[in-house]
Amino acid sequence: MQRRRGVMPRLGLAVALAALGLWARHQAQAFDIAPTPSCGDNEYIDISSLLCVTCGSNQEPDPTQMDYTNNSLACRCVAGYIATSAACASDENDLIDGDCVELECSEYCPATDTAPLEDDSQCLACDNSTAVLNSGATDCACADNDAFDKVLLEYDQGGNVAANKTCATCAAGTRVVLSAFSTAGVAYEADPYACVSCPDPNMSWGTSSLTIDTCSCDTGYTAVGSSLFGATGCELEDHTSEFTVNEANAVTVSYKNVLKVVEGPATSTASVESLYFQDLYVKSAARCKYFAEEPEDYRACQALANLCVLQQYAEDSQVCEDFDDIRDARVATNNGRAEWGAKMPWLVYDEDAEDVRDDRGILMDIAFTGDGITSFDTLEFKVAKYTANGTWLGTEDVSTLFHYCTLPAPQTDSGGGTSSSTRWQQVGHSYEDKYRCDLKTLLYDEQVFMDLYIVDKSTDTLFPVPVRNKNYVRANGQLPNLNEDIEDEIDDVYTRRFFLYDVISGVASDPIVDEDTGAYQPTVVRFAKNIKLKIRIQEDATTKIYPPVLYIQYQDVIVSEILSETNHMLGKPVVHFAVEYSMNSNALYETFIGFVSAGAVIAAFLFGLRLSNMYNNNRRHSYEMSGMSFEFLMRVLVLAMHSFNVTFFPLMFCLCAYLFTFFKMQAEVYLMLPSESAEEGREPISTVFIIFFHLMFFFQLARIIVLVYDQCHVEVFFVDWEKPKNANHEVSAWRQILIANEWNALQTKRRTSVTATLIWLCFVLIGAGIENVATPQPSLTDTRPGVTNPLLRFASAMFWWALLSVAQWLWNTLIYDRYFTEPPGQHFVDLCTIAKISVVVFDSKFHGYYLHCNAPYDHADVTMKELSEHLANEEKGFTTNRGLADASNKPQLQDVQVFELYVTGLWRKKWERIYASSTVQRENFGMDRRRGVRGLDIFKSETMKLTDSTVKASKDLTEYLKYFIQNTFNRVELKHELKDQTIPEKILHRPPEMGNDRNKLVPDHALLGGPRFLNVVFLGNEADLLLFNMLSFAICDVWFQNTAASILFTYVLNSALEWVRRTFGQANLARKTLVDERFLI
């Protein structure tokens, strides 16, 4: 087909032009709106378009209509002009179209000696007597008004427009303002139509030309307050003099917990001469002391109390001393509390700390499921709120109050805020949350002070909640609320009022003004870093509670540092809020100590028994042993560690399971979890448990290291009973290779799969959300995410570990190995028997195992048909038993093939002499292989350096073992005897007495875990390996509090363990059995 030239270029040009048009269209839709509009001197803000619009002719922005950013919302006529109705006012179409001009300002009033009204609505003539047209001809002015005591009037007493503008004399103590000025903290705008007074009734206008624009206190009064915060006032000098002498000390605020490093210790200090203290101190103290039942007097006492709270109740602060003096002078009290002076707030408890904590004044009964009449399942808290100047803001529910700070968008989910959880108000539901707080969002918030109450629903009254301020400082500098020992609680000081952040005390006397808001910027900001509400259940009446206690710890931050780019993260600290339901844990501690004591006794007994067994197993007559070697001492230490674990792991699990069961499944209030904090002056019980978890993990790690080391150094030897079929043929080596591979596969085999366990654990704990059952809420069905309790977490995780592992073990042991296959140990013995290869394994110098696998037929290296016939004959009983020949007189031992072997010193010496000559050559061979050949390369014969001497030594060793097994030695020390164990010996695993110098073969009866010879491989140590896996998971869970990380850590650690055991165990097997490692697969 012929291509049409020019079509594609034209099409491309069309597409490009269309795209350009679309781009231009979108460009035209861009908006030119400032984030924070700031209009000019002759502009107002149009709130519909959010744009600044220029005022019309003869107009100016109206200062009486302003928005929050000080933009005018409308225009008005300039002086001398009047407003006229728009021409379109009567045209509905213009009104509907929105094209009507709101305001038009006409020329000056046309008539002589007339001026616009104040609202620019019409013109009115001056009376030319008291009021004449001013020099600018823009309005009337009062004649003879040098004293500014004449006010311009344009309405009569009935509120109607007068015939003329006239002037009248202002009332005494007032004046008019003809040009704007500020005095006594008040900005006076020019207004010839109003008489104004000074802000305080005890203040007067100046009379001279220099003081005419100044308000001054009358004789006998002194000015109080700061003009930077608004109107100042006047108080009697007799009332203020006692406070003004100490004002310099009173207005200095000390900050003793200044944070300099992100999340570091708050140990630096700072001080500020506070502008707020300068404003409030003297007038509040004076009005509170000389109380006149005025509303301002009530606010003054509250304000003075607030200043004391801002000083952290410091005993040596002047404001707190003054407050205490005023309170002590009051005869009457509030609500029968001596420390609650009449007409004053309650700041500090005078009672002993114990009396405050153990008050039984809350009468309501609590329950997990209350009926709302006689028992209640939710707690209700309220706060009475006050501003800095003492104004009462009322009471409100606490709700999310303690999540007082947030992060700006788009990070609000990481901060606090009103969407935070309030489930902690449900009885028994402990709660913990950590959120980031951007202190910059608080800098210009209103300062609020609070008194906390709990609602006693049985009487519908408020019960005060004491506050333990950890920053409280005594006059001597001590911090009584920071306790190290339980005895330290005796001097705790409890207070009432608190704040969550302080953004006013740090405003310096020469304040920095924020450019955007016009507010004063503090130089230091103080915030509540740690907040904790502790609710204790009465131990002798579990349906009642003691007064909740609010714990608060504050930190201070320098504002200039959080505003800087280099250290701005100081301004985003992590705030910790927690609610803890608990009860006295003394009984639990005593129970725990009792269990630990009993466990220590059991562990000591177990250790002593095992040490005795180990000593007897490693001591023989006629064999010279070295003294207390370092290796022996280390083994004794590991034995003690393992005895500790065997005893204390089930003990710790039972204690945690007890707490889990009775806490999570209780229908009525019976038990609360022990406190997780050290507030009582001692380590919390959870910390003690965590210490035990660490000990058990590292003890078990040491045990597993020794176990793997020992298993990788066992002495393994194969005894081949096969005889050559004729003199010209040697016995084949393939049967030994087969048995070696079977043993190699057996080394890391287990009855439980760690991988399967971890997969199911991941499904159960993470997928099904069961990990959240460990949250400290008394409900087994509550799986909402939250901070978990370490004891509940341990109990839950270990329960599922045990359940999944035991289920696998039972399946493999009782069902799969019995009905579908064969137990691994018996399978290996049967295979060895068919191959006519016995196995000798030594796991220590004088102890080992003998697997007697000499099949009751002549040859094993036969055809499949012959082998089948052999097995059929054996099944029909046509052959002799598989047991030892010398067991014929002991019917119970005739079929026993597996024995524990206890040898004498002489037997061991002879074994070592023969064994050493073969292993030397094999070790050299192994070293050569590691230097060169890798992998299975059977064609490189230069790596096979089995010398004639090595082969001869191996044959000698085989003959030595055959003589021993057949009991044909002449010397007693080289003979053996069969000895069955008694029941106590089986239970205690006591080695037999070796006094008659005979070697002992003790039948190794298979138990549920299999025969004991499996102790030299993983199969016989399932409990130890499982305990190690469980502790690996548990300790990682303590470290990271993350189930997925714990699962991954456990898997990696177990895989590494298996790799080490497999790699070094295989090398040891090749070295000890003379089977080249390249044949091991």
PDB file of C-alpha atoms in Angstrom, residues 2 66 192 200 293 554 603 612:
ATOM      1  CA  GLN A   2       1.326   3.417  -0.932  1.00  0.00           C
ATOM      2  CA  MET A  66     -11.982  43.454  60.952  1.00  0.00           C
ATOM      3  CA  PRO A 192     -15.402  63.230  69.485  1.00  0.00           C
ATOM      4  CA  ASP A 200      -9.871  51.793  86.771  1.00  0.00           C
ATOM      5  CA  GLU A 293     -16.447  39.402  97.919  1.00  0.00           C
ATOM      6  CA  TYR A 554       7.395  18.018  83.167  1.00  0.00           C
ATOM      7  CA  ALA A 603      17.093 -26.820  91.185  1.00  0.00           C
ATOM      8  CA  SER A 612      26.873 -36.834  91.180  1.00  0.00           C
TER       9      SER A 612
END
